[in-house]
Coordinates of N, CA and C in Angstrom, one line a residue:
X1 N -34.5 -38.1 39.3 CA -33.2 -37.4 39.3 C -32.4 -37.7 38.0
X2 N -32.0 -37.0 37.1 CA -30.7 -37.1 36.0 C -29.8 -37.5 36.6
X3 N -29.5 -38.4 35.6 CA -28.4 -39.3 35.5 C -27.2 -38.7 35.2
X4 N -27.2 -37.2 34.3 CA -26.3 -36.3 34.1 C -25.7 -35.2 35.1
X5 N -24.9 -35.2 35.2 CA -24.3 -34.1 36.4 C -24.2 -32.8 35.4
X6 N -23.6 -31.3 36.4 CA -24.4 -30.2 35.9 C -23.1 -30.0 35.2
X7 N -22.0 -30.8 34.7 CA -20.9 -30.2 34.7 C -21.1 -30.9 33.0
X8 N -21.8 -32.2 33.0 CA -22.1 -33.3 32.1 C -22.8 -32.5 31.2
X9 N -22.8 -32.8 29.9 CA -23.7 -32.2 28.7 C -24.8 -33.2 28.2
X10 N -25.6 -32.6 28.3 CA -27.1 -33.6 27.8 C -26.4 -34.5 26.4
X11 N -27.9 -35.8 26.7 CA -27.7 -36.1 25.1 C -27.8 -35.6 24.1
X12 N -28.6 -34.6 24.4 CA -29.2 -33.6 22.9 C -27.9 -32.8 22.9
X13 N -27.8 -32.4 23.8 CA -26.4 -31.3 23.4 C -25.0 -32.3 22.6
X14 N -24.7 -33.3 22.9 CA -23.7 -34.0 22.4 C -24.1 -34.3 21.0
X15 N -25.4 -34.6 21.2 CA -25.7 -35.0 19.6 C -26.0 -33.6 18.3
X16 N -26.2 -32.4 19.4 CA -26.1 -31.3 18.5 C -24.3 -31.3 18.4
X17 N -23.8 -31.3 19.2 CA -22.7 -30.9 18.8 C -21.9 -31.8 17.8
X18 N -22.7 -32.7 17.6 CA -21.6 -34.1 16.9 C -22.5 -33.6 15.4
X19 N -23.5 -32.9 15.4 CA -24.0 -32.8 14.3 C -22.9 -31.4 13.8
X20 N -22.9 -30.5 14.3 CA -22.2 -29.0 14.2 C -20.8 -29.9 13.7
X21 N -20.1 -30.3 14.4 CA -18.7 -31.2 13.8 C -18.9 -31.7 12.7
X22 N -20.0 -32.2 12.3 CA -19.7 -33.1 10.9 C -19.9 -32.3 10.0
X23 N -20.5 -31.0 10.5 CA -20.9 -30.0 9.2 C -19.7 -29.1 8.6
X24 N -19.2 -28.8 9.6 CA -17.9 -28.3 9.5 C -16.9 -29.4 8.8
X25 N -16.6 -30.4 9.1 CA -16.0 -31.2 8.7 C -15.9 -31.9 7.3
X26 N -17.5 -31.5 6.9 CA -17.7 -31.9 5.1 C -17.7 -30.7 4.5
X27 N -17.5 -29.7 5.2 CA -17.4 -28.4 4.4 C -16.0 -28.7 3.7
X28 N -14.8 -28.7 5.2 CA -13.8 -28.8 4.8 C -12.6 -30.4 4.0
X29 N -13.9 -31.2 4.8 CA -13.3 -32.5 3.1 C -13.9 -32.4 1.7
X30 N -14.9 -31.5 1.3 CA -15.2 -31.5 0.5 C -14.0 -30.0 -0.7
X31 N -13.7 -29.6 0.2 CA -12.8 -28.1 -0.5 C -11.2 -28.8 -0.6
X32 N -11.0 -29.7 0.3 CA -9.5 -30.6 0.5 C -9.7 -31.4 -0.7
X33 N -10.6 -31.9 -0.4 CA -10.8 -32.9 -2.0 C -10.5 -32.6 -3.4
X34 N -11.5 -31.3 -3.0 CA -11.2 -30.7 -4.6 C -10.1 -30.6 -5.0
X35 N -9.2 -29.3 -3.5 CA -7.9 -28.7 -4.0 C -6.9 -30.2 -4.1
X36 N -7.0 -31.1 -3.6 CA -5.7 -31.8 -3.4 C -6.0 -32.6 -4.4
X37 N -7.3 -33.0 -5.3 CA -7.1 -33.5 -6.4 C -6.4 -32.6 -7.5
X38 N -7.0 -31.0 -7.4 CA -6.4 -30.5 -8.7 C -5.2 -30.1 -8.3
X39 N -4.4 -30.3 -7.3 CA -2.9 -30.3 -6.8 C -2.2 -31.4 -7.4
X40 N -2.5 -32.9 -7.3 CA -1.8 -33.9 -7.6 C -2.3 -33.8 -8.9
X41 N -3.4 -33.2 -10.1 CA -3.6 -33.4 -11.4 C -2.3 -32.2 -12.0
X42 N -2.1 -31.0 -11.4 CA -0.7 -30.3 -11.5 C 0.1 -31.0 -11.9
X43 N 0.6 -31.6 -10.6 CA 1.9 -32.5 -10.6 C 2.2 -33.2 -11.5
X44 N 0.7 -33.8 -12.5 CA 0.9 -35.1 -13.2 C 0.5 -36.5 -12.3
X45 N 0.3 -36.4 -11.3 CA 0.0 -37.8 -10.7 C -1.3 -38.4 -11.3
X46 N -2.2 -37.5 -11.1 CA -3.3 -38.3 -11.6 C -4.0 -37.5 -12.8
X47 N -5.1 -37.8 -13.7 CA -5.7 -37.2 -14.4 C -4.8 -36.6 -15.3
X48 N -5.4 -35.1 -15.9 CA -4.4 -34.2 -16.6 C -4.1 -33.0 -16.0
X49 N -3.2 -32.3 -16.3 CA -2.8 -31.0 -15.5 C -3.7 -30.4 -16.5
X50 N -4.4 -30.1 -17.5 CA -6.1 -29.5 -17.6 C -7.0 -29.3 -17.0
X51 N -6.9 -29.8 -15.9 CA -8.0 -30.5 -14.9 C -8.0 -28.9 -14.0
X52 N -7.5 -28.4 -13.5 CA -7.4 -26.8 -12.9 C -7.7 -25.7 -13.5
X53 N -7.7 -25.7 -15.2 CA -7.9 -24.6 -15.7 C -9.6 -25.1 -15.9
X54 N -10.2 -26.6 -16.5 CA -11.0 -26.7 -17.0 C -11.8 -26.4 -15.6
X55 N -11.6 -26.5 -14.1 CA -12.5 -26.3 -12.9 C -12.4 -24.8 -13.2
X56 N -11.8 -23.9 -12.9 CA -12.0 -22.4 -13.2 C -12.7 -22.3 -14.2
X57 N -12.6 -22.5 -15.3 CA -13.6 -22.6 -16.6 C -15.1 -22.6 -16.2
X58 N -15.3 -23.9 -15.5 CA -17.2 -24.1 -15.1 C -17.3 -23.6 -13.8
X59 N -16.2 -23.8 -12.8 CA -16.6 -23.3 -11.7 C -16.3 -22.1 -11.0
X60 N -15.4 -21.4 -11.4 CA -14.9 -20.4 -10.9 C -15.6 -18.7 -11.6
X61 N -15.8 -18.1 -10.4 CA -16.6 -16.7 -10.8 C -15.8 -15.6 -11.9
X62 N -16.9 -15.9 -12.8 CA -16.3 -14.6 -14.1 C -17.6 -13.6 -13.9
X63 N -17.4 -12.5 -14.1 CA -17.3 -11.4 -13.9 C -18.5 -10.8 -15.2
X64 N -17.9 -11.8 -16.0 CA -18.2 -11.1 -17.6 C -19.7 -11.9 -18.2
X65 N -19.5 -13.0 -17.1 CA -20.8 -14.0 -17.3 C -21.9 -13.4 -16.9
X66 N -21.7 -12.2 -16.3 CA -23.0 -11.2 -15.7 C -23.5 -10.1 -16.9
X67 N -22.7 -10.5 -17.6 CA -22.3 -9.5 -18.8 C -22.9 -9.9 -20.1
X68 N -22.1 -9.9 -21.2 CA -22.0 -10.3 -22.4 C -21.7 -11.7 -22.9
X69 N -20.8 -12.1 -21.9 CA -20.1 -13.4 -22.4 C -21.0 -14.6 -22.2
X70 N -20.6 -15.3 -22.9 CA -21.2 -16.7 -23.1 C -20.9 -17.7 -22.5
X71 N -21.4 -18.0 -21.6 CA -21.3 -19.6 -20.8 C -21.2 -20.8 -21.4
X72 N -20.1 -21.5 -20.7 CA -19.6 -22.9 -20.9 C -21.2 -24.1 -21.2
X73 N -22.0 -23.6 -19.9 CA -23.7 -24.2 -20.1 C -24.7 -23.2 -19.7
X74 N -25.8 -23.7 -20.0 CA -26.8 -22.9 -19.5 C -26.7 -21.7 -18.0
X75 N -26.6 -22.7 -17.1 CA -26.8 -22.7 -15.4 C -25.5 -22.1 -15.5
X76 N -24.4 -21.6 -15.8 CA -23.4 -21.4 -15.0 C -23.6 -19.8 -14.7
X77 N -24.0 -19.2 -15.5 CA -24.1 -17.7 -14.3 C -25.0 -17.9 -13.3
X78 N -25.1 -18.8 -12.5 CA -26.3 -18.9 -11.9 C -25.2 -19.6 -10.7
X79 N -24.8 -20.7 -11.4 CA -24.1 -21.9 -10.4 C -22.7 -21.2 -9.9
X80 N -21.9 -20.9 -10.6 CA -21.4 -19.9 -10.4 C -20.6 -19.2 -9.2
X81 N -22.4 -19.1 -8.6 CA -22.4 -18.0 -7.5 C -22.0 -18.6 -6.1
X82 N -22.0 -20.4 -6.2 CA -22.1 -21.2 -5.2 C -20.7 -22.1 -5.7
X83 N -20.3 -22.6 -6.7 CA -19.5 -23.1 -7.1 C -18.0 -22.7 -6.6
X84 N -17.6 -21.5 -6.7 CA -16.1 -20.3 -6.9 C -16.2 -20.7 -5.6
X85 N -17.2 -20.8 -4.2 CA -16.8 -21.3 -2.9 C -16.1 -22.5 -2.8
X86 N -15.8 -23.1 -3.2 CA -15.4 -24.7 -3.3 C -14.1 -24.7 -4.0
X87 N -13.7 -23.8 -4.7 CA -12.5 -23.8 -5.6 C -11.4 -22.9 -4.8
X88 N -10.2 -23.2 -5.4 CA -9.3 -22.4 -4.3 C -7.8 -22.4 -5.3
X89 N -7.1 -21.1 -5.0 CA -5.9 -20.9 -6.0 C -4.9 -22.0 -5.8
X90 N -4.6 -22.8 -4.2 CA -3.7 -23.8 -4.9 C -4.1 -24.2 -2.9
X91 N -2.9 -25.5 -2.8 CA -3.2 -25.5 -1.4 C -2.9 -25.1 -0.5
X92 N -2.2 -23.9 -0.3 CA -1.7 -22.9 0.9 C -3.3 -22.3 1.4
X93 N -3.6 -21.8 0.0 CA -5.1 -20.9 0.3 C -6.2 -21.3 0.6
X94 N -6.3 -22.9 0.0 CA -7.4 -24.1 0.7 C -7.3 -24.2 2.4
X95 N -5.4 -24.7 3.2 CA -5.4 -24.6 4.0 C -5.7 -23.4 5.1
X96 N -5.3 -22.2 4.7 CA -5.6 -21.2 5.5 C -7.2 -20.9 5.8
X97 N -7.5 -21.1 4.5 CA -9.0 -20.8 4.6 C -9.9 -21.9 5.3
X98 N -9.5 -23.2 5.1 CA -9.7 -24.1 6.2 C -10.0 -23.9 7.9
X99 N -8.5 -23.5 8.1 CA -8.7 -23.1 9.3 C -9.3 -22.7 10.4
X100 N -9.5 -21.2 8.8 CA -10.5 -19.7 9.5 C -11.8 -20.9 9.5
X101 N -12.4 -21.7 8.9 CA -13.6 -22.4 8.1 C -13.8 -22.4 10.2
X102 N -12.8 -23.9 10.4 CA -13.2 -24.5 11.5 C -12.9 -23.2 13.0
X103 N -12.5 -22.4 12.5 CA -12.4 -21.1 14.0 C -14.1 -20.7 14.1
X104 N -13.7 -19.8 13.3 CA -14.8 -18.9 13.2 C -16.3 -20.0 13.1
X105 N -16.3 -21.0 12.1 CA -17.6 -22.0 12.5 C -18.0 -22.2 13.6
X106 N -17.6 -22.7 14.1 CA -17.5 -23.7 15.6 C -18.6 -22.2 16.6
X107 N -18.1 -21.3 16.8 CA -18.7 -20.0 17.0 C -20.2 -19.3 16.4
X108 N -20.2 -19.4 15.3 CA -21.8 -19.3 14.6 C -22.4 -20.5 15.0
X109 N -22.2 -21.6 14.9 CA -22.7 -22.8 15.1 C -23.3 -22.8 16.6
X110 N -22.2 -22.4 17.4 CA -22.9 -22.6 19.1 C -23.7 -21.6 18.9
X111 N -23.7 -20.1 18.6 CA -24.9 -19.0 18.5 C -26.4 -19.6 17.9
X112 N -26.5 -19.7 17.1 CA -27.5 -20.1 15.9 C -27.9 -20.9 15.5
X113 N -26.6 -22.3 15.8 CA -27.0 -24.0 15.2 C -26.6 -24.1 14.0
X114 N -27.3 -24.8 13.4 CA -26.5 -25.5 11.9 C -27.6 -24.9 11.1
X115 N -28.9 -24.6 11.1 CA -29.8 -23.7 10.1 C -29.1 -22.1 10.7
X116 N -28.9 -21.8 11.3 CA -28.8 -20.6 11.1 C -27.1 -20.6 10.7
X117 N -26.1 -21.0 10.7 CA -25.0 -21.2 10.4 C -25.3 -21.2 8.8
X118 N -25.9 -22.5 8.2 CA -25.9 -22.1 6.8 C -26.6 -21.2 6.0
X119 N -27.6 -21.0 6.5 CA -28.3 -19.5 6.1 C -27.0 -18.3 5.8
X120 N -26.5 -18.1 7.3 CA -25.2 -17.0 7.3 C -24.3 -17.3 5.9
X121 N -24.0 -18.5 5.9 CA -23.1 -19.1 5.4 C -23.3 -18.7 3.4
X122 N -24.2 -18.8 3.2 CA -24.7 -18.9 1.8 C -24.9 -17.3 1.9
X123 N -25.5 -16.7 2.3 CA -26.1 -15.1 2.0 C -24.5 -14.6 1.9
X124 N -23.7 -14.6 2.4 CA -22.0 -14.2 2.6 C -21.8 -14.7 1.0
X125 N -21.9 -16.4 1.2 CA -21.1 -16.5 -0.1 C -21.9 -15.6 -1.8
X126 N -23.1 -15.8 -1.6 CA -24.0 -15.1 -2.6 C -23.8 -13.3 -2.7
X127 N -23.5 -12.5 -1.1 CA -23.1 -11.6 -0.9 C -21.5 -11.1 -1.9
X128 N -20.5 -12.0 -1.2 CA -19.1 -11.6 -1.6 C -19.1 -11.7 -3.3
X129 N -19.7 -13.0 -3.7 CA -19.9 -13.1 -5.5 C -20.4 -11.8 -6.1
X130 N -21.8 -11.4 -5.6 CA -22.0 -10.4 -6.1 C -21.7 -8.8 -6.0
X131 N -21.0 -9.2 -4.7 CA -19.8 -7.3 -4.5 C -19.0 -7.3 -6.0
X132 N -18.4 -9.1 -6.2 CA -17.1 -8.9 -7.0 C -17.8 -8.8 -8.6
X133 N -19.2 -9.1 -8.5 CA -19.8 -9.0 -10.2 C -19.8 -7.7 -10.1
X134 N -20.1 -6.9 -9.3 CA -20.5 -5.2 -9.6 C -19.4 -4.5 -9.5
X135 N -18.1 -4.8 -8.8 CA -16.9 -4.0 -8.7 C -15.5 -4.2 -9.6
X136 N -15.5 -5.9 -9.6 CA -14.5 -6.1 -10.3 C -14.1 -5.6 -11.5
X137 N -12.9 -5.5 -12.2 CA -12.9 -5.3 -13.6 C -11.5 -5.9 -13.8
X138 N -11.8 -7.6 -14.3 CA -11.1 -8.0 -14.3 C -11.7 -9.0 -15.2
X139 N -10.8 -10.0 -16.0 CA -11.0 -10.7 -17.0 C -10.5 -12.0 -16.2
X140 N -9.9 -12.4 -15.1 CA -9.9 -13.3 -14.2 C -10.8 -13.9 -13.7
X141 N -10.8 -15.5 -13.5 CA -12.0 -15.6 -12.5 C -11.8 -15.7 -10.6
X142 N -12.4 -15.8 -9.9 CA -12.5 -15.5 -8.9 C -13.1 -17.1 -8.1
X143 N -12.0 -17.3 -6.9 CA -12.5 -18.3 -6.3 C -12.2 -18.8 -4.9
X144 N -12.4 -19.0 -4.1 CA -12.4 -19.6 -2.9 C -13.2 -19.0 -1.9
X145 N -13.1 -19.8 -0.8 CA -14.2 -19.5 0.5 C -14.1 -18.4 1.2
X146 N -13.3 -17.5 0.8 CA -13.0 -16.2 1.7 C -13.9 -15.2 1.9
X147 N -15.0 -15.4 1.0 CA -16.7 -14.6 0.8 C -17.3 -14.7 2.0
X148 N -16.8 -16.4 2.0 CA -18.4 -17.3 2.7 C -17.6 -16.4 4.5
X149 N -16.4 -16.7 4.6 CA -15.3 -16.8 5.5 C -15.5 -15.2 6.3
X150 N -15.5 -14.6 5.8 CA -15.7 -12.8 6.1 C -17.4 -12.5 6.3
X151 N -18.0 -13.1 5.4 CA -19.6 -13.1 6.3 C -19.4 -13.7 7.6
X152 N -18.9 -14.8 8.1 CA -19.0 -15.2 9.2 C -18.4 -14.4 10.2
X153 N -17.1 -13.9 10.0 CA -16.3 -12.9 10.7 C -17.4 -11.8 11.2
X154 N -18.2 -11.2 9.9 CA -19.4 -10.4 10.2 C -20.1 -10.5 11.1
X155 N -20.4 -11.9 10.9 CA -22.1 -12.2 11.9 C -21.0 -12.7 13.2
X156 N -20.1 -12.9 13.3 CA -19.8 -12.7 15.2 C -19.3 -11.4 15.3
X157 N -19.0 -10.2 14.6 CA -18.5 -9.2 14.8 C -19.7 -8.3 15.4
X158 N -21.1 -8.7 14.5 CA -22.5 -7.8 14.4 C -23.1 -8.6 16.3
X159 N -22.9 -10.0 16.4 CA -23.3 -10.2 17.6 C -22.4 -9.8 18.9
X160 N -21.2 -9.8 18.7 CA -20.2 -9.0 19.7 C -20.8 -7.7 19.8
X161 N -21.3 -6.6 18.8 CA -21.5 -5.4 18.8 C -23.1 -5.6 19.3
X162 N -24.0 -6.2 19.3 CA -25.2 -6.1 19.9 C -25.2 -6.6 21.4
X163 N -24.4 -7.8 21.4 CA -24.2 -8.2 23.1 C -23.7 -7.3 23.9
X164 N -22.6 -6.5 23.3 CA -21.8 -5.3 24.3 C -22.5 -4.0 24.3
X165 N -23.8 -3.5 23.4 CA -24.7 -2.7 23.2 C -25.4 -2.5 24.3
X166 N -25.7 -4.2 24.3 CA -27.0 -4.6 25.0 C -27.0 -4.5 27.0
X167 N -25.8 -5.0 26.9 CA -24.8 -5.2 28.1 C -24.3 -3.5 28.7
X168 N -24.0 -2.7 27.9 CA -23.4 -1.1 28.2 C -22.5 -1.3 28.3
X169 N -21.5 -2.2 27.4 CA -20.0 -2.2 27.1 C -19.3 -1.0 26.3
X170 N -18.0 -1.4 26.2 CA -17.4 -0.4 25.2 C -17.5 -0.9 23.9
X171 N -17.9 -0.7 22.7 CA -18.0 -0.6 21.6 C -16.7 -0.8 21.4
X172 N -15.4 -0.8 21.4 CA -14.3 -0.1 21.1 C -13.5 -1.2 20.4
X173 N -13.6 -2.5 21.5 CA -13.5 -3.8 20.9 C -13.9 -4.4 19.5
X174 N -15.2 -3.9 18.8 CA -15.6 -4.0 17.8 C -15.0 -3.2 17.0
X175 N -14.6 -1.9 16.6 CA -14.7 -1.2 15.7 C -13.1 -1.6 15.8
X176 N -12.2 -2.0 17.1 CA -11.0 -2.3 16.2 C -10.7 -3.5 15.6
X177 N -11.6 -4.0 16.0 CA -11.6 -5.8 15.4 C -11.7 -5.6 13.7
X178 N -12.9 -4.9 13.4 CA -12.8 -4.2 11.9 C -11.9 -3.6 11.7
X179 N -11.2 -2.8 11.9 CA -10.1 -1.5 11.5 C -9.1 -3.1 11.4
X180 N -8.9 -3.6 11.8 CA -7.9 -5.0 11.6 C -7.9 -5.8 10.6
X181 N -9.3 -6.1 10.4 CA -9.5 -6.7 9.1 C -9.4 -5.6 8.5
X182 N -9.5 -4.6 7.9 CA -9.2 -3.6 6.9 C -7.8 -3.6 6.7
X183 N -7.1 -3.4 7.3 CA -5.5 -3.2 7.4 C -4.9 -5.1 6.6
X184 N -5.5 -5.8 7.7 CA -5.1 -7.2 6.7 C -5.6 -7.4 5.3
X185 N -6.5 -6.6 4.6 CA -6.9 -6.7 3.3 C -6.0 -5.9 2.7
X186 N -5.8 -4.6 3.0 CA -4.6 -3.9 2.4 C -3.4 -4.4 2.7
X187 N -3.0 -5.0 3.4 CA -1.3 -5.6 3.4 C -1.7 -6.7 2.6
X188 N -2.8 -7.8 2.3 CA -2.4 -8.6 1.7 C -2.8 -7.9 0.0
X189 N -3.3 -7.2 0.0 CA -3.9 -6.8 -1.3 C -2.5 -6.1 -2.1
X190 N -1.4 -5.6 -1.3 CA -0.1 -5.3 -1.9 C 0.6 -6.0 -1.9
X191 N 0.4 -7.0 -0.6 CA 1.3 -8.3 -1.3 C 1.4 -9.1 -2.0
X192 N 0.4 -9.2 -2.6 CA -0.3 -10.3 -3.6 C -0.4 -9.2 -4.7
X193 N 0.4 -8.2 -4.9 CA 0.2 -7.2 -6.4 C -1.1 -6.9 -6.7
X194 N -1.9 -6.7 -6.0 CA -3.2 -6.4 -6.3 C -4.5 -7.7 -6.6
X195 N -3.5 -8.9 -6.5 CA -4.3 -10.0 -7.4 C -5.1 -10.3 -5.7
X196 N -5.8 -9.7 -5.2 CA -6.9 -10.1 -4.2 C -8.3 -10.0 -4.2
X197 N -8.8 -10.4 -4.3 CA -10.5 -10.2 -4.3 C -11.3 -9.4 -3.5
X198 N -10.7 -8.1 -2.9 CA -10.9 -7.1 -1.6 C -12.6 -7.3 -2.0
X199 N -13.1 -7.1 -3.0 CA -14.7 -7.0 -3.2 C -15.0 -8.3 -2.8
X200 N -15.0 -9.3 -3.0 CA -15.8 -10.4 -2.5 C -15.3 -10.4 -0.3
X201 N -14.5 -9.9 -0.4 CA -14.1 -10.1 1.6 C -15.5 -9.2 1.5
X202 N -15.3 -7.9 1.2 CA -16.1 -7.0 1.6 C -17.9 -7.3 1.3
X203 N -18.1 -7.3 0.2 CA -19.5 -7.9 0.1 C -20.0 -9.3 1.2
X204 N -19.0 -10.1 1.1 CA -19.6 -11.1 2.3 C -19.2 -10.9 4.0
X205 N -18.7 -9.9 4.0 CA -18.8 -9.2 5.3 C -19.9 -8.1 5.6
X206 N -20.7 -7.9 5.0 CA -21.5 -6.5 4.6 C -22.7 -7.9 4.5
X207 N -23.2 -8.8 3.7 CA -24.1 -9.7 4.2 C -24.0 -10.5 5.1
X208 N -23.2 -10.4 5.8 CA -23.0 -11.6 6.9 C -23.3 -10.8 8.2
X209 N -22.8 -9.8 8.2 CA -23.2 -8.8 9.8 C -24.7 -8.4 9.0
X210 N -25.2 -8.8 8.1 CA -26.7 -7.7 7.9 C -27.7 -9.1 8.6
X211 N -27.3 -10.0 7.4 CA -28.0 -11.8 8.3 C -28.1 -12.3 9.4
X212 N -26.7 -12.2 10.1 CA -26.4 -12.1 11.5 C -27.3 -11.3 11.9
X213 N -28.0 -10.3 11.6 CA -28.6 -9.7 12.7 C -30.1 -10.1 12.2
X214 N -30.2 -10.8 10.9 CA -31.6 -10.7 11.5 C -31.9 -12.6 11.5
X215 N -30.9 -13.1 11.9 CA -30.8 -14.6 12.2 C -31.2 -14.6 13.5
X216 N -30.4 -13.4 14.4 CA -30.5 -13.6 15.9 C -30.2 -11.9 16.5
X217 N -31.5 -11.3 16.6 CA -31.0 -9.7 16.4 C -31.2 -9.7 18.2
X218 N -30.8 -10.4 19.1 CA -31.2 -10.0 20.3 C -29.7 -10.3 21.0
X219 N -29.4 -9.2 21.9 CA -28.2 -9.4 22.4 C -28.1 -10.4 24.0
X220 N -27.0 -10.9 24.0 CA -27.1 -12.0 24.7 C -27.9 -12.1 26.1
X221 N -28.1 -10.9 26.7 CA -29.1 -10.9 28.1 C -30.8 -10.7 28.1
X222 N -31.2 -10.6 26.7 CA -32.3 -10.5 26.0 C -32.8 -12.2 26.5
X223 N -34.3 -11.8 27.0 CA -34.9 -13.2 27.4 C -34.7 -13.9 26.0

């Protein structure tokens, strides 16, 4: 007889879940780290207030690096494409984006696990970079996790729309969940004067429901 009651969660399950926690959790000390050092290098506390422009310089997505222009080193149109996830306009946008990090994770992670989480996770952020190399036209660089962030939104939006498919739900729940996120990209895209990256949300929402489905294309009553 188990020693676990039905209400109790296995070992394996506690130990997956303590694995899923830590992944999330160095996602988001690793993006804190960054922003809150080149926050206090601003200020003058530590380092030099150079220290923010020279990170956008190597790490943040230019547009033109796909182009003509000449790279800082070898690898950076390349690195680039993984780097601008990690960088963030200051700490309000680290924080928020945080947040979404630990909501929305926590959710791919129980679906998929931590290999299929980062799989989603990278194809989004590789997705949103390359919406914004083909769309943008801008001499700015481009940076934070809102790529990676909007594929994720995708791959639970694409499995809500196959589970409710699957099941003979209404659809209706899905299509307004999107018409929402569209409306929040236009209110923030005017309030921020246009300075928003609507191509990178979009590209890593457009690979993230495409991955999502073929990470886990069976809807939830599917043996």
């Amino acid at each position: 007889m188990s020693v676990y009651s039905d209400r109790e969660p296995s070992l394996d399950t506690r130990v997956q879940n303590r694995r899923r926690t830590s992944l999330l959790v160095g996602l988001i000390l690793v993006c804190g780290l960054v922003e809150c050092t080149l926050t206090l290098a601003d200020r003058g506390v530590i380092g030099s207030t150079h220290w923010r422009r020279y990170a956008y310089e190597f790490g943040g997505f230019w547009p033109g690096l796909l182009r003509s222009w000449l790279p800082n080193y070898p690898q950076q149109p390349y690195a680039m494409f993984f780097s601008y996830g990690f960088l963030h306009g200051g700490f309000l946008h680290m924080a928020v984006n945080m947040v979404t990090l630990w909501s929305l994770g926590r959710v791919v992670l129980e679906r998929v696990g931590i290999r299929g989480f980062a799989v989603l996770y990278l194809a989004a952020m590789l997705g949103g970079a390359g919406a914004f190399g083909m769309l943008a036209d801008t001499l700015q660089p481009m940076v934070g996790a809102s790529g990676a962030l909007f594929g994720l939104a995708g791959g639970v939006l694409a499995w809500n729309y196959v589970d409710r498919f699957t099941l003979r739900e209404k659809l209706w729940p899905v299509a307004r969940a999107v018409g929402l996120l569209i409306l929040m990209n236009i209110v923030m895209w005017w309030a921020l004067d246009g300075q928003m990256a609507w191509q990178t949300h979009l590209g890593g929402f457009l690979s993230g429901w495409t991955f999502a489905l073929l990470i886990d294309p069976r809807g939830r009553n599917d043996p």
